[in-house]
Short mmCIF file of C-alpha atoms in Angstrom, two decimals:
data_model
loop_
_atom_site.label_atom_id
_atom_site.label_comp_id
_atom_site.label_asym_id
_atom_site.label_seq_id
_atom_site.Cartn_x
_atom_site.Cartn_y
_atom_site.Cartn_z
CA MET A 415 0.48 -0.41 -0.38
CA ILE A 416 1.25 2.86 -1.30
CA ARG A 417 0.62 5.93 1.21
CA ALA A 418 1.61 10.45 0.50
CA VAL A 419 3.53 9.72 3.01
CA THR A 420 6.46 12.20 3.73
CA CYS A 421 9.12 11.30 5.37
CA ALA A 422 12.54 12.36 6.56
CA CYS A 423 14.96 12.78 3.10
CA ARG A 424 11.91 15.11 2.13
CA ASP A 425 11.03 12.51 -0.99
CA SER A 426 6.50 11.65 0.13
CA LEU A 427 6.84 8.36 -1.69
CA ALA A 428 6.10 5.48 0.91
CA GLU A 429 4.76 2.33 1.75
CA MET A 430 3.53 1.45 5.06
CA VAL A 431 5.50 -2.06 5.65
CA ARG A 432 3.59 -4.37 8.45
CA LEU A 433 5.42 -6.77 10.85
CA PRO A 434 4.14 -9.45 12.77
CA SER A 435 5.15 -8.34 16.39
CA GLY A 436 2.23 -5.52 14.38
CA LEU A 437 4.52 -2.00 15.39
CA GLN A 438 3.67 -0.14 11.79
CA LEU A 439 6.03 1.19 9.96
CA VAL A 440 6.60 4.07 7.04
CA HIS A 441 9.37 2.98 3.93
CA CYS A 442 11.01 5.56 2.13
CA ARG A 443 11.44 3.50 -0.72
CA ALA A 444 14.07 7.00 -2.09
CA CYS A 445 15.77 6.30 0.58
CA ASP A 446 15.70 2.94 2.13
CA LEU A 447 14.47 4.97 6.10
CA TYR A 448 12.22 3.65 7.86
CA ALA A 449 10.30 5.12 10.85
CA ARG A 450 7.58 4.11 12.86
CA ARG A 451 3.95 5.05 11.63
CA GLU A 452 3.38 7.47 15.05
CA ALA A 453 5.30 8.95 16.72
CA PRO A 454 4.80 10.59 19.71
CA ALA A 455 3.88 14.66 19.60
CA PRO A 456 7.03 16.76 19.64
CA ARG A 457 6.33 18.04 23.88
CA ALA A 458 6.52 13.75 24.22
CA LEU A 459 9.36 13.78 23.23
CA GLU A 460 11.06 16.06 25.35
CA LEU A 461 9.64 15.74 28.13
CA PHE A 462 10.11 11.42 28.46
CA TYR A 463 13.51 12.68 27.06
CA GLU A 464 14.12 15.47 30.33
CA GLN A 465 12.71 13.37 32.23
CA GLU A 466 13.15 9.99 32.27
CA TYR A 467 15.68 8.74 29.84
CA THR A 468 18.29 9.24 32.24
CA ARG A 469 15.95 7.21 34.93
CA GLN A 470 15.66 3.64 32.47
CA PHE A 471 19.06 3.30 31.20
CA ALA A 472 21.90 5.54 33.13
CA ALA A 473 23.54 2.29 34.91
CA GLU A 474 23.71 1.23 31.05
CA GLN A 475 26.05 5.25 30.49
CA SER A 476 27.81 5.35 34.06
CA GLY A 477 30.76 2.66 31.98
CA PRO A 478 29.81 -0.05 29.76
CA ARG A 479 29.65 2.96 27.09
CA ASP A 480 32.90 3.89 27.90
CA ASN A 481 34.61 1.82 24.96
CA LEU A 482 32.25 3.76 22.18
CA GLN A 483 33.39 6.85 23.39
CA ALA A 484 36.48 6.03 23.88
CA HIS A 485 36.14 4.26 19.48
CA ALA A 486 34.67 7.44 18.89
CA LEU A 487 37.06 9.65 18.86
CA ARG A 488 39.68 6.94 17.92
CA ARG A 489 38.09 8.06 15.15
CA ILE A 490 37.17 11.00 15.12
CA GLU A 491 40.90 11.72 15.92
CA SER A 492 42.90 8.99 12.96
CA ARG A 493 40.57 11.77 9.92
CA ALA A 494 41.80 14.71 11.98
CA ALA A 495 45.73 13.47 11.15
CA ARG A 496 45.30 11.42 8.00
CA PHE A 497 43.78 15.21 6.72
CA ARG A 498 45.03 16.87 8.51
CA GLY A 499 42.41 20.19 7.41
CA VAL A 500 41.24 20.53 12.27
CA CYS A 501 42.85 23.67 12.29
CA ASP A 502 45.64 23.07 9.86
CA HIS A 503 44.13 26.99 9.87
CA ARG A 504 44.05 28.25 12.68
CA PRO A 505 47.87 27.73 14.59
CA GLY A 506 48.00 27.28 17.76
CA ALA A 507 44.22 27.07 18.29
CA ARG A 508 43.26 24.68 19.90
CA ARG A 509 40.56 21.69 18.16
CA PHE A 510 36.29 22.81 19.70
CA LEU A 511 34.31 18.76 19.91
CA ILE A 512 30.25 19.72 19.83
CA ASP A 513 29.04 16.06 21.95
CA VAL A 514 25.11 16.17 21.28
CA GLY A 515 23.01 13.77 23.44
CA CYS A 516 26.32 13.95 25.83
CA GLY A 517 25.09 11.47 28.84
CA ASN A 518 27.50 10.91 31.48
CA GLY A 519 30.48 12.77 29.49
CA ARG A 520 32.27 10.30 29.53
CA LEU A 521 34.16 11.09 25.32
CA LEU A 522 34.14 15.15 26.63
CA GLU A 523 36.27 13.80 29.57
CA LEU A 524 38.04 11.75 26.67
CA ALA A 525 39.08 14.39 23.84
CA GLN A 526 39.44 17.20 26.57
CA GLN A 527 42.18 14.99 27.69
CA ALA A 528 43.81 14.71 23.75
CA GLY A 529 43.50 18.17 23.42
CA TRP A 530 39.57 19.48 23.20
CA SER A 531 37.82 22.23 23.16
CA VAL A 532 34.79 20.17 24.49
CA MET A 533 30.96 21.36 25.08
CA GLY A 534 28.09 19.01 25.48
CA LEU A 535 23.90 18.99 24.42
CA ASP A 536 21.84 17.03 26.73
CA PRO A 537 18.29 17.91 27.07
CA SER A 538 18.17 15.72 30.66
CA GLY A 539 18.00 18.06 33.05
CA ASP A 540 20.15 16.37 35.68
CA ARG A 541 23.03 16.94 33.72
CA ASN A 542 23.08 20.08 33.63
CA GLY A 543 26.61 21.61 34.72
CA LYS A 544 27.14 18.37 36.52
CA ARG A 545 30.94 18.75 34.50
CA ARG A 546 31.84 22.34 34.51
CA THR A 547 34.88 21.02 36.62
CA GLY A 548 38.09 20.94 34.31
CA GLY A 549 36.79 23.51 31.85
CA ILE A 550 33.50 21.14 30.16
CA GLU A 551 30.38 22.50 29.01
CA ILE A 552 27.35 20.95 29.42
CA ARG A 553 24.32 22.27 28.36
CA GLN A 554 20.67 21.31 29.05
CA ALA A 555 19.51 21.84 25.72
CA ALA A 556 18.56 19.97 22.40
CA TRP A 557 20.54 19.89 19.25
CA PRO A 558 20.22 22.57 16.56
CA LEU A 559 21.15 25.73 19.21
CA THR A 560 20.07 28.29 17.14
CA ASP A 561 23.50 30.54 19.57
CA ILE A 562 25.90 28.57 17.74
CA SER A 563 27.24 30.23 14.58
CA GLY A 564 28.45 28.68 11.67
CA HIS A 565 31.60 27.22 11.11
CA SER A 566 33.17 27.40 14.86
CA ALA A 567 34.07 22.76 15.01
CA ASP A 568 36.09 20.98 14.26
CA ALA A 569 33.95 18.02 15.38
CA ILE A 570 29.84 16.65 15.96
CA VAL A 571 29.03 13.44 18.13
CA PHE A 572 25.84 11.99 16.92
CA LEU A 573 25.96 8.89 19.36
CA ASN A 574 23.06 6.46 18.92
CA VAL A 575 21.37 9.89 18.57
CA LEU A 576 20.06 10.68 15.05
CA ASP A 577 17.21 7.61 15.37
CA HIS A 578 16.07 9.66 18.79
CA LEU A 579 15.31 12.24 17.15
CA PRO A 580 12.08 14.48 15.07
CA ASP A 581 13.93 15.82 12.74
CA PRO A 582 17.94 14.21 11.53
CA PHE A 583 18.32 15.85 8.04
CA THR A 584 17.50 19.31 9.97
CA ALA A 585 19.78 17.76 12.80
CA LEU A 586 22.92 17.42 9.83
CA GLN A 587 22.00 20.10 7.59
CA ALA A 588 22.59 22.13 10.96
CA ALA A 589 26.39 19.77 11.23
CA TRP A 590 27.05 21.30 8.01
CA ARG A 591 26.50 24.33 9.45
CA VAL A 592 28.32 24.05 12.45
CA LEU A 593 31.14 22.40 11.26
CA ARG A 594 34.20 23.77 10.08
CA PRO A 595 35.30 23.57 6.73
CA GLY A 596 37.04 19.73 6.44
CA GLY A 597 35.51 19.89 9.57
CA ILE A 598 34.76 15.84 10.87
CA LEU A 599 31.12 14.01 11.93
CA TYR A 600 30.97 10.77 13.49
CA LEU A 601 27.36 9.18 14.41
CA ARG A 602 26.64 5.39 15.52
CA VAL A 603 23.11 4.72 14.74
CA PRO A 604 21.21 1.35 15.74
CA ASN A 605 21.03 -1.46 11.63
CA GLY A 606 17.80 -0.69 10.80
CA PRO A 607 17.69 -3.95 8.56
CA PHE A 608 19.23 -5.90 11.27
CA HIS A 609 16.74 -5.22 13.32
CA LEU A 610 13.78 -6.01 10.70
CA ARG A 611 15.10 -9.13 9.58
CA LEU A 612 14.62 -9.48 14.04
CA LEU A 613 11.91 -8.52 13.80
CA THR A 614 10.21 -10.69 10.62
CA GLY A 615 12.10 -13.61 10.56
CA ARG A 616 11.87 -17.42 11.39
CA TRP A 617 13.44 -16.53 15.15
CA SER A 618 11.59 -13.43 15.31
CA ARG A 619 9.32 -14.46 19.06
CA MET A 620 13.01 -15.91 20.44
CA LEU A 621 15.76 -12.17 18.91
CA SER A 622 12.82 -10.13 19.39
CA THR A 623 13.71 -8.79 22.90
CA MET A 624 17.38 -8.28 21.27
CA THR A 625 15.36 -5.46 18.46
CA VAL A 626 16.16 -1.27 19.18
CA PHE A 627 14.38 0.28 16.78
CA HIS A 628 13.44 4.15 17.81
CA LEU A 629 12.30 6.19 15.72
CA TYR A 630 13.21 5.19 12.70
CA GLY A 631 15.55 2.47 11.23
CA PHE A 632 18.46 3.83 9.32
CA GLY A 633 20.34 1.39 7.24
CA ARG A 634 23.26 1.89 5.38
CA ARG A 635 22.26 3.01 1.87
CA SER A 636 19.46 5.31 4.61
CA LEU A 637 23.09 7.02 5.89
CA GLN A 638 24.66 6.98 3.15
CA HIS A 639 21.54 9.61 1.69
CA PHE A 640 21.05 10.97 4.37
CA LEU A 641 24.37 12.70 4.74
CA THR A 642 25.18 13.21 0.96
CA ARG A 643 22.14 15.26 1.07
CA ALA A 644 23.27 17.80 4.05
CA GLY A 645 26.89 17.94 1.37
CA PHE A 646 29.11 15.92 3.38
CA GLU A 647 31.51 14.27 1.58
CA ARG A 648 34.44 11.46 2.08
CA ILE A 649 31.63 9.46 3.92
CA ASP A 650 32.66 6.00 5.74
CA ILE A 651 29.91 3.44 6.83
CA ARG A 652 30.99 0.34 8.87
CA THR A 653 29.05 -1.85 11.33
CA ALA A 654 30.11 -0.94 14.95
CA PRO A 655 31.20 -1.91 17.84
CA LEU A 656 29.16 -3.29 19.81
CA SER A 657 28.44 -1.82 24.26
CA GLU A 658 30.13 -3.28 27.04
CA GLY A 659 26.96 -3.31 29.03
CA ASP A 660 22.39 -3.60 27.27
CA ALA A 661 20.13 -1.33 28.11
CA TYR A 662 17.16 -3.16 26.68
CA ALA A 663 18.00 -7.08 28.63
CA ASN A 664 16.18 -5.96 31.86
CA GLY A 665 15.97 -8.76 33.61
CA GLU A 666 13.26 -10.13 31.56
CA ALA A 667 13.26 -14.03 30.48
CA GLY A 668 14.71 -12.60 26.69
CA GLY A 669 17.59 -10.99 28.95
CA MET A 670 19.68 -14.15 29.13
CA VAL A 671 19.39 -15.08 25.34
CA ARG A 672 20.69 -11.55 24.60
CA THR A 673 23.59 -12.26 26.76
CA LEU A 674 25.13 -15.66 24.48
CA ALA A 675 23.42 -13.52 21.41
CA LYS A 676 26.09 -10.43 22.66
CA GLN A 677 28.53 -12.65 23.14
CA ALA A 678 28.55 -13.84 19.77
CA LEU A 679 27.52 -11.16 17.72
CA LYS A 680 31.04 -8.94 20.04
CA VAL A 681 33.19 -12.71 19.03
CA GLY A 682 31.86 -12.23 15.86
CA TYR A 683 33.06 -8.11 15.60
CA GLY A 684 36.49 -8.49 16.56
CA LEU A 685 36.85 -11.26 13.53
CA SER A 686 35.17 -9.01 11.28
CA ALA A 687 37.13 -5.90 12.44
CA CYS A 688 40.61 -8.54 11.99
CA LEU A 689 39.68 -9.16 8.69
CA GLY A 690 38.52 -6.11 7.55
CA LEU A 691 34.99 -6.89 6.97
CA ASP A 692 33.50 -4.86 9.42
CA ARG A 693 33.21 -2.38 6.22
CA LEU A 694 30.19 -4.40 5.73
CA PRO A 695 26.74 -3.64 7.76
CA TRP A 696 26.07 -6.70 9.88
CA GLY A 697 26.00 -5.94 12.94
CA PRO A 698 23.32 -4.42 15.16
CA SER A 699 24.66 -0.83 14.85
CA ILE A 700 26.59 0.70 12.18
CA GLU A 701 29.01 4.13 12.39
CA ALA A 702 29.50 6.75 9.96
CA LEU A 703 32.44 9.11 9.99
CA ALA A 704 31.95 12.24 7.12
CA SER A 705 33.66 14.99 5.97
CA LYS A 706 32.51 19.11 5.55
CA PRO A 707 34.73 20.14 2.28
CA GLU A 708 37.31 22.31 3.24
CA GLN A 709 35.97 24.22 0.73
CA ALA A 710 32.27 24.64 2.03
CA HIS A 711 31.59 28.40 2.14
CA GLY A 712 28.29 29.63 3.52
CA ASP A 713 25.16 28.24 4.76
CA VAL A 714 24.07 25.71 2.51
CA ALA A 715 24.82 22.16 2.21
CA HIS A 716 25.60 21.56 -1.30
CA ALA A 717 25.34 18.15 -2.03
CA GLY A 718 28.31 15.29 -3.25
CA ASN A 719 30.03 12.58 -2.23
CA LEU A 720 33.24 10.72 -1.73
CA VAL A 721 33.17 7.59 -0.61
CA ASP A 722 36.29 7.82 1.50
CA ALA A 723 38.20 3.93 1.88
CA GLY A 724 37.93 4.43 5.45
CA ASP A 725 40.06 5.56 8.41
CA GLY A 726 42.24 2.31 10.38
CA ALA A 727 41.57 3.62 14.21
CA GLY A 728 39.34 1.29 15.62
CA ARG A 729 40.80 -1.59 14.54
#
């Protein structure tokens, strides 16, 4: 059934998909993005992230995701060193990194220790001001911010954030505007096609507790489409490493199945990274590294794409 539903990529050709679990999605034929047919109202989303998200998932973010933060910074610094476009035009200046949805601020700490000037954004109220010691600023705010000038950041991070945002394309356009020419974008999201296979496959009933689907389900094709249209180049999309924790087990009956499956996936990721197979989007999460063109001018993102062969950090 085809309906004139406008996708987040701004295309209107979409089809309805009804899963055995009852979840109803909209699938865009233009960019391959999946989205929930019925999303919460914007204000309801704001209240959830301001009041409930931290309470439900704080434990999982307080240490089990440290490996993801360190990995993201390694990927960013590897690209910065490889292309040498970040900060080279400002002798003596400190590189500036923005972490959107910064959680407990661990990535900000790591980046500051590596010599970056940092700022974090998070909608949860109880994070505001917690880590101002050491020069780390965390603002209680959502992306995009209107008071950040264009061409001001050297790197922007969306770690498990983009699929939570009501308008991910606008978020990427804002990141393009704020980044300096040559600036780096890093993002990580659940791999939508992977989780949809779990929901529709032969073992869907047993594996459904492993699925993660927020507002959107991004895959390689949809990420490539969004990043290209937003004006980014050198786009490198691959399977992302797994976190050490599991925010969604919650001690349920399926928790043991999830734990065993996650351990198997960790082993699989380690082997695939050694063999270079992490460039294939086979795992439960994918990551993208992209750059703003070094010759970019103005605040209008010009589509164009140069697919990058990849950066070696994180191996």
